[in-house]
Every structure is written in C-alpha cells, then in structure tokens.
C-alpha cells in the first residue's frame, strides 16, 4: 500500500452543511428522493441489475461479512483522508464511477458530477454512455479520466484514442465486461430502452413526475435533442427515437490483442475495468497496463458474478506494481477502509452520487462526497490509524453475520 501524505484539514466553515441538505446523513439517504422524483423507467434503469439481482446483493453482503479490528490509545489528531493515485493527490480515496445516462438524473448531470468532484478535490470518471460530449466534460467539468466501450476493430479503436487524447484526457478506462448486452429484465418490465422509445407509457410517467420532466428532460431538450456522444469517434443516435439502435460494433470480439494495440497507441495511463479473475490481472500486468479495476458492473452484467471484494486479496498479489481499483457495494466509510486494508489503492462509488444529483444537483453531490470523507476520518480515529497507508489485512477479520 502507498503511504499517503497528510494534508491540512479544511476549516469548519468550508464544511458547513447547507440547511436543505441536513436531512441527508449518509449515502443511502439520497435514494428515497431519487425514487420519488424520477420516472419509473429512469429510476429502474439506474437502480436495477441483471436477472435476479443476485450479484447486486452479493456486493453489499461481501462487506457485511468483514469486521474491523481497531487499535486504541493511539494519538490520531494528525489523521488525513488524503489519497494519491498515479501521482495525483485527492482529498479522499473515493472516486465517482462512470455512469451511463447521467444527464437524465439532473440537468447536465455529467457536468454536475464532474464539477462536484473537482470542487471537493475528488476523482470522477466520465462515462462513454454519457449524453454530454467528452470534449465538453473535459473543458467545463475538468474530467481527465474517460471510460470507453470499444469494439474489436482497430480502426475504430484508433479513432477513439485520437479523439480522447485531443480532448485532454489523461487516463482511459477500458470496460471489458460488456461483451454482449445483459439480461436486464427489470428494464423490459418498466418499458425502458436505449434509445428511449416515445411511447404513451413514457409520456404518462413523465407527466406523473413534473419536477423531473420540466427541470431535467424538457430543459435538456430545449438545448437540442441529446445524443449518445461518446460511444465512438463520431456522434451516436439520439436518446429519443422510435427506431434507432445503439450500436458500437462487436464487443464480443474485443480481446487481449486489442489491449496490446491500445497500449502501443495510447501514451497516457490505461486501466482495464471489469476484471475479477487473478489470471486476467496477470495478463494485464504482462500487457503493461497501469491499473486494474475489480468490478462486476454493479451486478448489471453477469448475474451470480462474484463480488469484487472477495477477489481483492488475490488480485493484489497478482497486480505487482499496478494500481488496484475496486467498486461494487460501497456505501460507508467503513466499507472504504475494508477495501483499502485488503489491498485496494482506490475505491469507486456509483449510484449514490447519481441519486445525490437528483436530490440537490452539484451541492447534493458535494455533500455526498463530504459525508463519505467525514465517515472515513471518523472511522480512522476509532480504528487507530493516521494515514490510509497504515491499513493492512491485520485490521480485518472474517465472520458470519448472525441470523436475524
């Protein structure tokens, strides 16, 4: 684990909570507001997973099966939540994961997330399935990490690398676990599709949620019909269409040969997201990859895929000098500390930050980041550590939770 340098604490005035956000005490508190305000199709897309939601549940359960072993009588007044990743310092070891269609959560939702992260000195990864051009996110949101879905086609990969590089992004995150569309039955049942089909059900549900319809959807349409902007080097289909299909080619043909091609043609940092097997971690290390991101896509792809946390110790051993990132099921500061203790260099959270943008826009996401940072700082004191680099497997014990 890297030893993270301490940073001065922010003055209390800088951390004062706006009155309209005082009711949000933890990340889970934002979801209830999002459920009320979003149309059923949109909320279902964000919250749902594949088939039985087994992997979605397993992600949370994997953290619940771990206990923390604190040390006492340790002077922790100098503790710091500062974290460093690829020689860049952040105020906390938690980043905002890439999330598709964020611009349907709040007006210009992609920019909301990026600006909130920048304001809190946090890391945000721009999504390939965003409705905001990646150039706009880089210019107005300060995003420097871009997540890519790429086909097994060298010409199209090369064109996308040129576009991402020209926009000023420093890190590409290749998502490798979406070889084919997942079986998301919840989307079919709610009537959700990508692109959205203009059906009576969609318009009726929008009418039942006027705050979202007026403040997000119609306000977005007033700027022009949004498109899938970043799935390829050229503009994709419109978000609202009766017949268009979202298509970026044959992702099931993407393989390690294409990773080698990317490594040869991309001079920035390259991270592979969606890895779970230690064997794939070893292949990534052999390919000269800068980091591996353990993820089962939030349970949204292969149902019954193992929880990333369960594979973290093995992945750490195989990774060597590569950075090891992780997501899936993280909701508390204690979850973050568990992942760091088992070898993660950085932790990512998705849905709760999206729900925070629904609840209160940029201020909501900033508040969510502050809540996590405050939890980590408080938990560090009770655990008996001053820096994140002090965490190790010695702070972890495995146990089976008692039956209710």
mmCIF file of C-alpha atoms in Angstrom:
data_model
loop_
_atom_site.group_PDB
_atom_site.id
_atom_site.type_symbol
_atom_site.label_atom_id
_atom_site.label_comp_id
_atom_site.label_asym_id
_atom_site.label_seq_id
_atom_site.Cartn_x
_atom_site.Cartn_y
_atom_site.Cartn_z
ATOM 1 C CA UNK A 1 0.000 0.000 0.000
ATOM 2 C CA UNK A 2 1.158 3.537 -0.771
ATOM 3 C CA UNK A 3 1.781 5.850 2.188
ATOM 4 C CA UNK A 4 -0.485 8.832 1.621
ATOM 5 C CA UNK A 5 0.840 12.234 2.741
ATOM 6 C CA UNK A 6 -1.195 14.156 5.333
ATOM 7 C CA UNK A 7 -2.957 17.312 4.185
ATOM 8 C CA UNK A 8 -4.270 20.180 6.304
ATOM 9 C CA UNK A 9 -7.882 19.790 7.380
ATOM 10 C CA UNK A 10 -10.372 22.160 5.798
ATOM 11 C CA UNK A 11 -11.700 24.896 8.083
ATOM 12 C CA UNK A 12 -15.046 24.180 9.689
ATOM 13 C CA UNK A 13 -16.685 26.982 7.704
ATOM 14 C CA UNK A 14 -15.772 25.244 4.453
ATOM 15 C CA UNK A 15 -17.534 22.079 5.615
ATOM 16 C CA UNK A 16 -20.742 23.685 6.888
ATOM 17 C CA UNK A 17 -23.803 21.776 5.654
ATOM 18 C CA UNK A 18 -26.440 23.829 3.803
ATOM 19 C CA UNK A 19 -29.779 23.637 5.581
ATOM 20 C CA UNK A 20 -31.579 21.932 2.679
ATOM 21 C CA UNK A 21 -29.062 19.068 2.863
ATOM 22 C CA UNK A 22 -29.088 18.482 6.614
ATOM 23 C CA UNK A 23 -31.572 15.597 6.349
ATOM 24 C CA UNK A 24 -29.104 13.573 4.260
ATOM 25 C CA UNK A 25 -26.940 11.839 6.844
ATOM 26 C CA UNK A 26 -25.424 9.062 4.728
ATOM 27 C CA UNK A 27 -25.242 7.937 1.105
ATOM 28 C CA UNK A 28 -28.297 5.700 1.362
ATOM 29 C CA UNK A 29 -30.486 8.692 2.279
ATOM 30 C CA UNK A 30 -30.377 10.071 -1.263
ATOM 31 C CA UNK A 31 -32.051 7.079 -2.900
ATOM 32 C CA UNK A 32 -35.529 7.649 -1.470
ATOM 33 C CA UNK A 33 -35.624 11.133 -3.003
ATOM 34 C CA UNK A 34 -34.427 9.817 -6.372
ATOM 35 C CA UNK A 35 -37.087 7.101 -6.320
ATOM 36 C CA UNK A 36 -39.822 9.700 -5.806
ATOM 37 C CA UNK A 37 -38.605 12.252 -8.301
ATOM 38 C CA UNK A 38 -37.526 10.076 -11.225
ATOM 39 C CA UNK A 39 -39.923 8.382 -13.651
ATOM 40 C CA UNK A 40 -40.181 4.654 -13.021
ATOM 41 C CA UNK A 41 -38.272 3.735 -16.180
ATOM 42 C CA UNK A 42 -35.338 6.028 -15.380
ATOM 43 C CA UNK A 43 -35.090 5.073 -11.714
ATOM 44 C CA UNK A 44 -35.362 1.397 -12.648
ATOM 45 C CA UNK A 45 -32.515 1.733 -15.120
ATOM 46 C CA UNK A 46 -30.247 3.313 -12.505
ATOM 47 C CA UNK A 47 -31.161 1.051 -9.587
ATOM 48 C CA UNK A 48 -31.641 -2.288 -11.278
ATOM 49 C CA UNK A 49 -29.239 -5.054 -12.172
ATOM 50 C CA UNK A 50 -29.283 -8.268 -14.200
ATOM 51 C CA UNK A 51 -31.809 -11.075 -13.860
ATOM 52 C CA UNK A 52 -32.275 -11.923 -10.153
ATOM 53 C CA UNK A 53 -30.114 -9.060 -8.752
ATOM 54 C CA UNK A 54 -28.021 -11.737 -7.015
ATOM 55 C CA UNK A 55 -24.681 -10.054 -7.739
ATOM 56 C CA UNK A 56 -26.072 -6.669 -6.717
ATOM 57 C CA UNK A 57 -26.975 -8.088 -3.299
ATOM 58 C CA UNK A 58 -23.720 -10.050 -3.018
ATOM 59 C CA UNK A 59 -21.677 -6.870 -3.382
ATOM 60 C CA UNK A 60 -23.174 -5.429 -0.203
ATOM 61 C CA UNK A 61 -23.065 -8.752 1.620
ATOM 62 C CA UNK A 62 -19.337 -9.120 0.961
ATOM 63 C CA UNK A 63 -18.645 -6.017 3.063
ATOM 64 C CA UNK A 64 -21.060 -7.101 5.789
ATOM 65 C CA UNK A 65 -19.076 -10.340 6.185
ATOM 66 C CA UNK A 66 -15.947 -8.453 7.218
ATOM 67 C CA UNK A 67 -15.249 -6.977 10.647
ATOM 68 C CA UNK A 68 -12.739 -4.266 11.539
ATOM 69 C CA UNK A 69 -10.217 -4.808 14.345
ATOM 70 C CA UNK A 70 -9.482 -1.416 15.961
ATOM 71 C CA UNK A 71 -6.454 -0.389 17.998
ATOM 72 C CA UNK A 72 -6.923 2.001 20.926
ATOM 73 C CA UNK A 73 -4.879 4.614 22.775
ATOM 74 C CA UNK A 74 -3.393 5.884 19.526
ATOM 75 C CA UNK A 75 -2.944 9.625 19.002
ATOM 76 C CA UNK A 76 -4.875 10.213 15.752
ATOM 77 C CA UNK A 77 -5.052 14.004 15.780
ATOM 78 C CA UNK A 78 -2.852 14.121 12.667
ATOM 79 C CA UNK A 79 -5.032 11.763 10.622
ATOM 80 C CA UNK A 80 -5.666 12.538 6.975
ATOM 81 C CA UNK A 81 -8.036 11.111 4.395
ATOM 82 C CA UNK A 82 -5.726 12.209 1.568
ATOM 83 C CA UNK A 83 -5.057 9.658 -1.150
ATOM 84 C CA UNK A 84 -2.741 9.517 -4.132
ATOM 85 C CA UNK A 85 -3.381 7.662 -7.372
ATOM 86 C CA UNK A 86 -0.942 7.750 -10.281
ATOM 87 C CA UNK A 87 0.973 10.540 -8.527
ATOM 88 C CA UNK A 88 -2.144 12.722 -8.294
ATOM 89 C CA UNK A 89 -3.416 13.680 -4.842
ATOM 90 C CA UNK A 90 -7.084 13.676 -3.848
ATOM 91 C CA UNK A 91 -8.889 14.644 -0.656
ATOM 92 C CA UNK A 92 -10.260 11.136 -0.180
ATOM 93 C CA UNK A 93 -9.654 7.636 -1.624
ATOM 94 C CA UNK A 94 -13.123 7.502 -3.192
ATOM 95 C CA UNK A 95 -13.985 8.420 -6.772
ATOM 96 C CA UNK A 96 -17.226 8.781 -8.736
ATOM 97 C CA UNK A 97 -17.591 5.780 -11.026
ATOM 98 C CA UNK A 98 -18.675 6.235 -14.658
ATOM 99 C CA UNK A 99 -22.444 6.008 -15.025
ATOM 100 C CA UNK A 100 -24.446 5.995 -18.229
ATOM 101 C CA UNK A 101 -27.215 8.491 -18.965
ATOM 102 C CA UNK A 102 -26.251 10.698 -16.024
ATOM 103 C CA UNK A 103 -27.747 13.653 -17.867
ATOM 104 C CA UNK A 104 -31.181 12.133 -17.233
ATOM 105 C CA UNK A 105 -30.676 12.250 -13.469
ATOM 106 C CA UNK A 106 -30.383 16.039 -13.329
ATOM 107 C CA UNK A 107 -29.897 18.817 -15.839
ATOM 108 C CA UNK A 108 -26.457 18.316 -17.423
ATOM 109 C CA UNK A 109 -25.873 15.567 -14.892
ATOM 110 C CA UNK A 110 -22.468 14.625 -16.299
ATOM 111 C CA UNK A 111 -21.219 18.154 -15.701
ATOM 112 C CA UNK A 112 -22.867 18.199 -12.262
ATOM 113 C CA UNK A 113 -20.858 15.136 -11.213
ATOM 114 C CA UNK A 114 -17.603 16.401 -12.712
ATOM 115 C CA UNK A 115 -17.863 19.866 -11.162
ATOM 116 C CA UNK A 116 -18.797 18.497 -7.756
ATOM 117 C CA UNK A 117 -15.797 16.175 -7.835
ATOM 118 C CA UNK A 118 -13.471 18.990 -8.868
ATOM 119 C CA UNK A 119 -14.818 21.262 -6.117
ATOM 120 C CA UNK A 120 -14.187 18.573 -3.479
ATOM 121 C CA UNK A 121 -10.772 17.590 -4.861
ATOM 122 C CA UNK A 122 -12.119 14.160 -5.781
ATOM 123 C CA UNK A 123 -11.819 11.922 -8.835
ATOM 124 C CA UNK A 124 -14.639 11.470 -11.352
ATOM 125 C CA UNK A 125 -14.584 9.180 -14.402
ATOM 126 C CA UNK A 126 -16.526 10.351 -17.456
ATOM 127 C CA UNK A 127 -18.811 7.720 -18.996
ATOM 128 C CA UNK A 128 -18.802 6.520 -22.587
ATOM 129 C CA UNK A 129 -22.602 6.356 -22.448
ATOM 130 C CA UNK A 130 -22.995 9.968 -21.370
ATOM 131 C CA UNK A 131 -25.130 12.418 -23.326
ATOM 132 C CA UNK A 132 -22.545 15.188 -22.965
ATOM 133 C CA UNK A 133 -19.643 15.305 -25.441
ATOM 134 C CA UNK A 134 -16.417 14.254 -23.779
ATOM 135 C CA UNK A 135 -14.819 17.476 -25.023
ATOM 136 C CA UNK A 136 -17.398 19.473 -23.058
ATOM 137 C CA UNK A 137 -16.797 17.420 -19.929
ATOM 138 C CA UNK A 138 -13.061 17.998 -20.198
ATOM 139 C CA UNK A 139 -13.459 21.740 -20.810
ATOM 140 C CA UNK A 140 -16.210 22.625 -18.333
ATOM 141 C CA UNK A 141 -16.085 19.811 -15.802
ATOM 142 C CA UNK A 142 -12.384 19.224 -15.527
ATOM 143 C CA UNK A 143 -12.727 15.454 -16.063
ATOM 144 C CA UNK A 144 -9.441 13.771 -17.004
ATOM 145 C CA UNK A 145 -10.437 10.104 -16.821
ATOM 146 C CA UNK A 146 -12.586 8.624 -19.602
ATOM 147 C CA UNK A 147 -14.280 5.236 -19.595
ATOM 148 C CA UNK A 148 -14.538 3.622 -23.031
ATOM 149 C CA UNK A 149 -16.651 0.869 -24.544
ATOM 150 C CA UNK A 150 -14.761 -0.271 -27.626
ATOM 151 C CA UNK A 151 -15.460 -2.798 -30.388
ATOM 152 C CA UNK A 152 -12.956 -5.351 -31.630
ATOM 153 C CA UNK A 153 -11.992 -3.075 -34.525
ATOM 154 C CA UNK A 154 -8.520 -1.499 -34.618
ATOM 155 C CA UNK A 155 -9.507 1.365 -36.916
ATOM 156 C CA UNK A 156 -12.360 2.447 -34.661
ATOM 157 C CA UNK A 157 -10.238 1.994 -31.542
ATOM 158 C CA UNK A 158 -7.501 4.190 -33.031
ATOM 159 C CA UNK A 159 -10.016 6.889 -33.981
ATOM 160 C CA UNK A 160 -11.437 6.917 -30.449
ATOM 161 C CA UNK A 161 -7.978 7.121 -28.891
ATOM 162 C CA UNK A 162 -7.216 10.169 -31.033
ATOM 163 C CA UNK A 163 -10.461 11.857 -30.009
ATOM 164 C CA UNK A 164 -9.972 11.185 -26.279
ATOM 165 C CA UNK A 165 -6.359 12.361 -26.420
ATOM 166 C CA UNK A 166 -7.233 15.539 -28.306
ATOM 167 C CA UNK A 167 -9.791 16.409 -25.605
ATOM 168 C CA UNK A 168 -7.074 16.328 -22.951
ATOM 169 C CA UNK A 169 -7.927 13.154 -21.075
ATOM 170 C CA UNK A 170 -5.005 11.534 -19.282
ATOM 171 C CA UNK A 171 -6.442 8.115 -18.416
ATOM 172 C CA UNK A 172 -8.578 5.717 -20.426
ATOM 173 C CA UNK A 173 -10.575 3.075 -18.584
ATOM 174 C CA UNK A 174 -11.361 0.225 -20.963
ATOM 175 C CA UNK A 175 -14.531 -1.515 -19.803
ATOM 176 C CA UNK A 176 -14.080 -5.198 -20.610
ATOM 177 C CA UNK A 177 -17.136 -6.886 -19.073
ATOM 178 C CA UNK A 178 -19.855 -5.780 -21.506
ATOM 179 C CA UNK A 179 -19.193 -8.278 -24.281
ATOM 180 C CA UNK A 180 -22.934 -8.526 -25.006
ATOM 181 C CA UNK A 181 -25.985 -6.710 -23.608
ATOM 182 C CA UNK A 182 -27.051 -8.066 -20.223
ATOM 183 C CA UNK A 183 -30.412 -9.655 -19.490
ATOM 184 C CA UNK A 184 -31.939 -6.753 -17.571
ATOM 185 C CA UNK A 185 -35.479 -7.951 -17.186
ATOM 186 C CA UNK A 186 -36.380 -5.001 -14.970
ATOM 187 C CA UNK A 187 -35.841 -2.654 -17.939
ATOM 188 C CA UNK A 188 -38.163 -4.689 -20.138
ATOM 189 C CA UNK A 189 -40.840 -4.749 -17.471
ATOM 190 C CA UNK A 190 -40.691 -0.998 -16.872
ATOM 191 C CA UNK A 191 -40.620 -0.142 -20.569
ATOM 192 C CA UNK A 192 -37.086 1.271 -20.522
ATOM 193 C CA UNK A 193 -34.892 1.029 -23.611
ATOM 194 C CA UNK A 194 -31.836 2.762 -25.058
ATOM 195 C CA UNK A 195 -32.589 4.883 -27.002
ATOM 196 C CA UNK A 196 -35.820 5.776 -25.236
ATOM 197 C CA UNK A 197 -38.938 4.945 -27.270
ATOM 198 C CA UNK A 198 -41.544 7.751 -27.291
ATOM 199 C CA UNK A 199 -44.435 5.617 -26.031
ATOM 200 C CA UNK A 200 -47.622 6.626 -24.163
ATOM 201 C CA UNK A 201 -46.215 4.904 -21.061
ATOM 202 C CA UNK A 202 -43.070 7.071 -21.170
ATOM 203 C CA UNK A 203 -45.014 10.314 -21.531
ATOM 204 C CA UNK A 204 -47.548 9.329 -18.861
ATOM 205 C CA UNK A 205 -44.793 8.516 -16.391
ATOM 206 C CA UNK A 206 -43.135 11.838 -17.234
ATOM 207 C CA UNK A 207 -46.409 13.637 -16.547
ATOM 208 C CA UNK A 208 -46.553 11.992 -13.124
ATOM 209 C CA UNK A 209 -43.106 13.411 -12.345
ATOM 210 C CA UNK A 210 -43.388 17.069 -13.421
ATOM 211 C CA UNK A 211 -40.334 18.217 -11.464
ATOM 212 C CA UNK A 212 -38.109 15.878 -13.474
ATOM 213 C CA UNK A 213 -39.955 16.456 -16.756
ATOM 214 C CA UNK A 214 -39.674 20.249 -16.536
ATOM 215 C CA UNK A 215 -36.388 20.630 -14.684
ATOM 216 C CA UNK A 216 -34.370 17.928 -16.406
ATOM 217 C CA UNK A 217 -35.911 16.404 -19.522
ATOM 218 C CA UNK A 218 -37.608 19.371 -21.227
ATOM 219 C CA UNK A 219 -34.802 21.693 -20.135
ATOM 220 C CA UNK A 220 -32.360 19.295 -21.785
ATOM 221 C CA UNK A 221 -34.433 19.071 -24.978
ATOM 222 C CA UNK A 222 -34.538 22.877 -25.128
ATOM 223 C CA UNK A 223 -30.800 22.792 -25.806
ATOM 224 C CA UNK A 224 -31.318 20.334 -28.661
ATOM 225 C CA UNK A 225 -32.023 16.608 -28.839
ATOM 226 C CA UNK A 226 -29.319 14.826 -26.820
ATOM 227 C CA UNK A 227 -27.362 12.023 -28.446
ATOM 228 C CA UNK A 228 -25.067 9.246 -27.343
ATOM 229 C CA UNK A 229 -21.983 11.371 -27.797
ATOM 230 C CA UNK A 230 -19.054 9.227 -26.734
ATOM 231 C CA UNK A 231 -19.605 5.643 -27.781
ATOM 232 C CA UNK A 232 -17.409 6.139 -30.834
ATOM 233 C CA UNK A 233 -15.271 8.739 -32.566
ATOM 234 C CA UNK A 234 -18.448 10.073 -34.181
ATOM 235 C CA UNK A 235 -21.818 11.105 -32.805
ATOM 236 C CA UNK A 236 -24.256 8.300 -31.976
ATOM 237 C CA UNK A 237 -28.055 8.091 -32.181
ATOM 238 C CA UNK A 238 -30.464 10.422 -30.423
ATOM 239 C CA UNK A 239 -31.599 9.499 -26.921
ATOM 240 C CA UNK A 240 -35.260 9.631 -28.012
ATOM 241 C CA UNK A 241 -36.066 7.598 -31.113
ATOM 242 C CA UNK A 242 -38.662 5.165 -32.409
ATOM 243 C CA UNK A 243 -36.250 3.084 -34.462
ATOM 244 C CA UNK A 244 -32.576 3.946 -33.810
ATOM 245 C CA UNK A 245 -30.337 1.349 -32.232
ATOM 246 C CA UNK A 246 -27.334 1.953 -30.008
ATOM 247 C CA UNK A 247 -24.543 0.050 -31.751
ATOM 248 C CA UNK A 248 -20.791 0.269 -31.436
ATOM 249 C CA UNK A 249 -19.916 -2.955 -33.188
ATOM 250 C CA UNK A 250 -18.895 -6.360 -31.956
ATOM 251 C CA UNK A 251 -17.682 -6.017 -28.380
ATOM 252 C CA UNK A 252 -17.647 -9.806 -28.076
ATOM 253 C CA UNK A 253 -14.680 -9.710 -30.458
ATOM 254 C CA UNK A 254 -12.627 -7.435 -28.184
ATOM 255 C CA UNK A 255 -9.607 -9.353 -26.883
ATOM 256 C CA UNK A 256 -6.102 -9.025 -25.459
ATOM 257 C CA UNK A 257 -4.704 -8.326 -28.936
ATOM 258 C CA UNK A 258 -6.739 -5.112 -28.964
ATOM 259 C CA UNK A 259 -5.436 -4.260 -25.492
ATOM 260 C CA UNK A 260 -1.888 -4.594 -26.842
ATOM 261 C CA UNK A 261 -2.861 -2.324 -29.755
ATOM 262 C CA UNK A 262 -4.197 0.268 -27.308
ATOM 263 C CA UNK A 263 -1.053 0.069 -25.181
ATOM 264 C CA UNK A 264 1.067 0.727 -28.286
ATOM 265 C CA UNK A 265 -1.040 3.682 -29.450
ATOM 266 C CA UNK A 266 -2.121 5.340 -26.189
ATOM 267 C CA UNK A 267 0.640 7.154 -24.330
ATOM 268 C CA UNK A 268 -1.483 8.062 -21.330
ATOM 269 C CA UNK A 269 -2.485 5.779 -18.490
ATOM 270 C CA UNK A 270 -4.527 2.690 -19.339
ATOM 271 C CA UNK A 271 -6.813 0.919 -16.856
ATOM 272 C CA UNK A 272 -8.928 -2.177 -17.511
ATOM 273 C CA UNK A 273 -12.304 -2.234 -15.730
ATOM 274 C CA UNK A 274 -14.413 -5.328 -15.193
ATOM 275 C CA UNK A 275 -11.656 -7.728 -14.196
ATOM 276 C CA UNK A 276 -12.372 -10.301 -11.486
ATOM 277 C CA UNK A 277 -10.080 -13.258 -12.214
ATOM 278 C CA UNK A 278 -6.491 -13.189 -10.894
ATOM 279 C CA UNK A 279 -5.486 -14.794 -14.198
ATOM 280 C CA UNK A 280 -6.735 -11.699 -16.034
ATOM 281 C CA UNK A 281 -4.880 -9.474 -13.575
ATOM 282 C CA UNK A 282 -1.699 -11.332 -14.506
ATOM 283 C CA UNK A 283 -2.411 -10.855 -18.226
ATOM 284 C CA UNK A 284 -2.989 -7.144 -17.664
ATOM 285 C CA UNK A 285 0.335 -6.856 -15.847
ATOM 286 C CA UNK A 286 2.100 -8.659 -18.700
ATOM 287 C CA UNK A 287 0.460 -6.256 -21.178
ATOM 288 C CA UNK A 288 1.910 -3.206 -19.411
ATOM 289 C CA UNK A 289 -1.412 -1.938 -18.089
ATOM 290 C CA UNK A 290 -1.240 0.771 -15.425
ATOM 291 C CA UNK A 291 -4.162 -0.392 -13.320
ATOM 292 C CA UNK A 292 -6.893 -2.994 -12.972
ATOM 293 C CA UNK A 293 -10.387 -2.169 -11.773
ATOM 294 C CA UNK A 294 -12.147 -5.022 -9.995
ATOM 295 C CA UNK A 295 -15.841 -4.809 -10.829
ATOM 296 C CA UNK A 296 -18.872 -6.910 -11.701
ATOM 297 C CA UNK A 297 -20.515 -3.803 -13.204
ATOM 298 C CA UNK A 298 -22.628 -3.244 -10.111
ATOM 299 C CA UNK A 299 -24.357 -6.572 -10.730
ATOM 300 C CA UNK A 300 -25.623 -5.279 -14.075
ATOM 301 C CA UNK A 301 -23.965 -7.836 -16.383
ATOM 302 C CA UNK A 302 -23.389 -11.482 -15.369
ATOM 303 C CA UNK A 303 -25.800 -12.379 -12.594
ATOM 304 C CA UNK A 304 -24.020 -14.522 -9.976
ATOM 305 C CA UNK A 305 -20.653 -12.950 -10.852
ATOM 306 C CA UNK A 306 -18.534 -12.958 -7.705
ATOM 307 C CA UNK A 307 -18.339 -9.811 -5.583
ATOM 308 C CA UNK A 308 -15.141 -7.862 -6.367
ATOM 309 C CA UNK A 309 -14.180 -7.587 -2.695
ATOM 310 C CA UNK A 310 -13.875 -11.368 -2.451
ATOM 311 C CA UNK A 311 -11.235 -11.372 -5.187
ATOM 312 C CA UNK A 312 -9.300 -8.371 -3.893
ATOM 313 C CA UNK A 313 -6.564 -10.173 -1.901
ATOM 314 C CA UNK A 314 -5.725 -12.500 -4.806
ATOM 315 C CA UNK A 315 -5.827 -9.649 -7.303
ATOM 316 C CA UNK A 316 -3.493 -7.587 -5.116
ATOM 317 C CA UNK A 317 -0.948 -10.404 -5.067
ATOM 318 C CA UNK A 318 -1.024 -10.727 -8.861
ATOM 319 C CA UNK A 319 -1.005 -6.991 -9.584
ATOM 320 C CA UNK A 320 2.598 -6.246 -8.715
ATOM 321 C CA UNK A 321 3.162 -2.523 -9.249
ATOM 322 C CA UNK A 322 -0.177 -1.969 -10.980
ATOM 323 C CA UNK A 323 -2.809 0.087 -9.202
ATOM 324 C CA UNK A 324 -5.790 -1.945 -7.975
ATOM 325 C CA UNK A 325 -9.148 -0.157 -8.041
ATOM 326 C CA UNK A 326 -12.478 -1.550 -6.892
ATOM 327 C CA UNK A 327 -16.202 -0.773 -6.909
ATOM 328 C CA UNK A 328 -19.421 -2.561 -6.046
ATOM 329 C CA UNK A 329 -21.479 -2.275 -2.875
ATOM 330 C CA UNK A 330 -19.525 0.517 -1.162
ATOM 331 C CA UNK A 331 -21.831 2.704 0.906
ATOM 332 C CA UNK A 332 -19.936 3.619 4.090
ATOM 333 C CA UNK A 333 -16.568 4.872 5.228
ATOM 334 C CA UNK A 334 -16.054 1.522 6.921
ATOM 335 C CA UNK A 335 -16.513 -0.188 3.533
ATOM 336 C CA UNK A 336 -13.806 2.032 2.064
ATOM 337 C CA UNK A 337 -11.395 1.202 4.877
ATOM 338 C CA UNK A 338 -12.065 -2.526 4.481
ATOM 339 C CA UNK A 339 -11.221 -2.381 0.774
ATOM 340 C CA UNK A 340 -8.062 -0.351 1.385
ATOM 341 C CA UNK A 341 -6.963 -2.715 4.159
ATOM 342 C CA UNK A 342 -7.259 -5.671 1.780
ATOM 343 C CA UNK A 343 -5.085 -4.034 -0.851
ATOM 344 C CA UNK A 344 -7.144 -1.609 -2.950
ATOM 345 C CA UNK A 345 -5.449 1.645 -3.937
ATOM 346 C CA UNK A 346 -8.711 3.465 -4.678
ATOM 347 C CA UNK A 347 -12.433 2.820 -4.272
ATOM 348 C CA UNK A 348 -15.265 3.913 -6.554
ATOM 349 C CA UNK A 349 -18.943 4.529 -5.825
ATOM 350 C CA UNK A 350 -21.663 4.981 -8.422
ATOM 351 C CA UNK A 351 -25.406 5.059 -7.806
ATOM 352 C CA UNK A 352 -25.448 7.101 -4.553
ATOM 353 C CA UNK A 353 -23.724 10.051 -6.221
ATOM 354 C CA UNK A 354 -26.217 9.904 -9.074
ATOM 355 C CA UNK A 355 -29.076 9.929 -6.561
ATOM 356 C CA UNK A 356 -27.436 12.893 -4.832
ATOM 357 C CA UNK A 357 -27.506 14.794 -8.122
ATOM 358 C CA UNK A 358 -31.244 14.079 -8.381
ATOM 359 C CA UNK A 359 -31.789 15.327 -4.835
ATOM 360 C CA UNK A 360 -29.806 18.558 -4.995
ATOM 361 C CA UNK A 361 -27.613 18.885 -8.091
ATOM 362 C CA UNK A 362 -23.995 19.886 -7.601
ATOM 363 C CA UNK A 363 -24.483 20.773 -3.939
ATOM 364 C CA UNK A 364 -26.010 17.351 -3.326
ATOM 365 C CA UNK A 365 -23.051 15.514 -4.850
ATOM 366 C CA UNK A 366 -20.599 17.692 -2.940
ATOM 367 C CA UNK A 367 -22.476 16.928 0.265
ATOM 368 C CA UNK A 368 -22.367 13.189 -0.517
ATOM 369 C CA UNK A 369 -18.599 13.342 -1.005
ATOM 370 C CA UNK A 370 -18.215 15.243 2.274
ATOM 371 C CA UNK A 371 -20.302 12.670 4.104
ATOM 372 C CA UNK A 372 -18.019 9.881 2.914
ATOM 373 C CA UNK A 373 -14.895 11.862 3.758
ATOM 374 C CA UNK A 374 -16.208 12.619 7.253
ATOM 375 C CA UNK A 375 -17.055 8.968 7.824
ATOM 376 C CA UNK A 376 -13.575 7.876 6.755
ATOM 377 C CA UNK A 377 -11.902 10.432 9.040
ATOM 378 C CA UNK A 378 -14.084 9.432 11.999
ATOM 379 C CA UNK A 379 -13.574 5.720 11.385
ATOM 380 C CA UNK A 380 -9.808 6.168 11.086
ATOM 381 C CA UNK A 381 -9.731 7.662 14.572
ATOM 382 C CA UNK A 382 -11.676 4.758 16.032
ATOM 383 C CA UNK A 383 -9.585 2.253 14.105
ATOM 384 C CA UNK A 384 -6.380 3.845 15.391
ATOM 385 C CA UNK A 385 -4.682 4.992 12.160
ATOM 386 C CA UNK A 386 -3.469 8.396 10.982
ATOM 387 C CA UNK A 387 -2.870 7.630 7.316
ATOM 388 C CA UNK A 388 -4.580 5.326 4.852
ATOM 389 C CA UNK A 389 -1.235 3.701 4.164
ATOM 390 C CA UNK A 390 -1.261 2.240 7.687
ATOM 391 C CA UNK A 391 -4.200 -0.001 6.812
ATOM 392 C CA UNK A 392 -3.437 -3.676 6.259
ATOM 393 C CA UNK A 393 -5.122 -7.099 6.397
ATOM 394 C CA UNK A 394 -4.283 -7.103 10.116
ATOM 395 C CA UNK A 395 -7.251 -4.722 10.548
ATOM 396 C CA UNK A 396 -9.689 -7.260 9.058
ATOM 397 C CA UNK A 397 -11.430 -10.301 10.476
ATOM 398 C CA UNK A 398 -13.916 -12.539 8.676
ATOM 399 C CA UNK A 399 -17.124 -13.557 10.349
ATOM 400 C CA UNK A 400 -20.546 -14.921 9.503
ATOM 401 C CA UNK A 401 -23.288 -12.427 10.478
ATOM 402 C CA UNK A 402 -25.824 -13.790 12.942
ATOM 403 C CA UNK A 403 -29.169 -14.851 11.511
ATOM 404 C CA UNK A 404 -31.945 -12.282 12.069
#
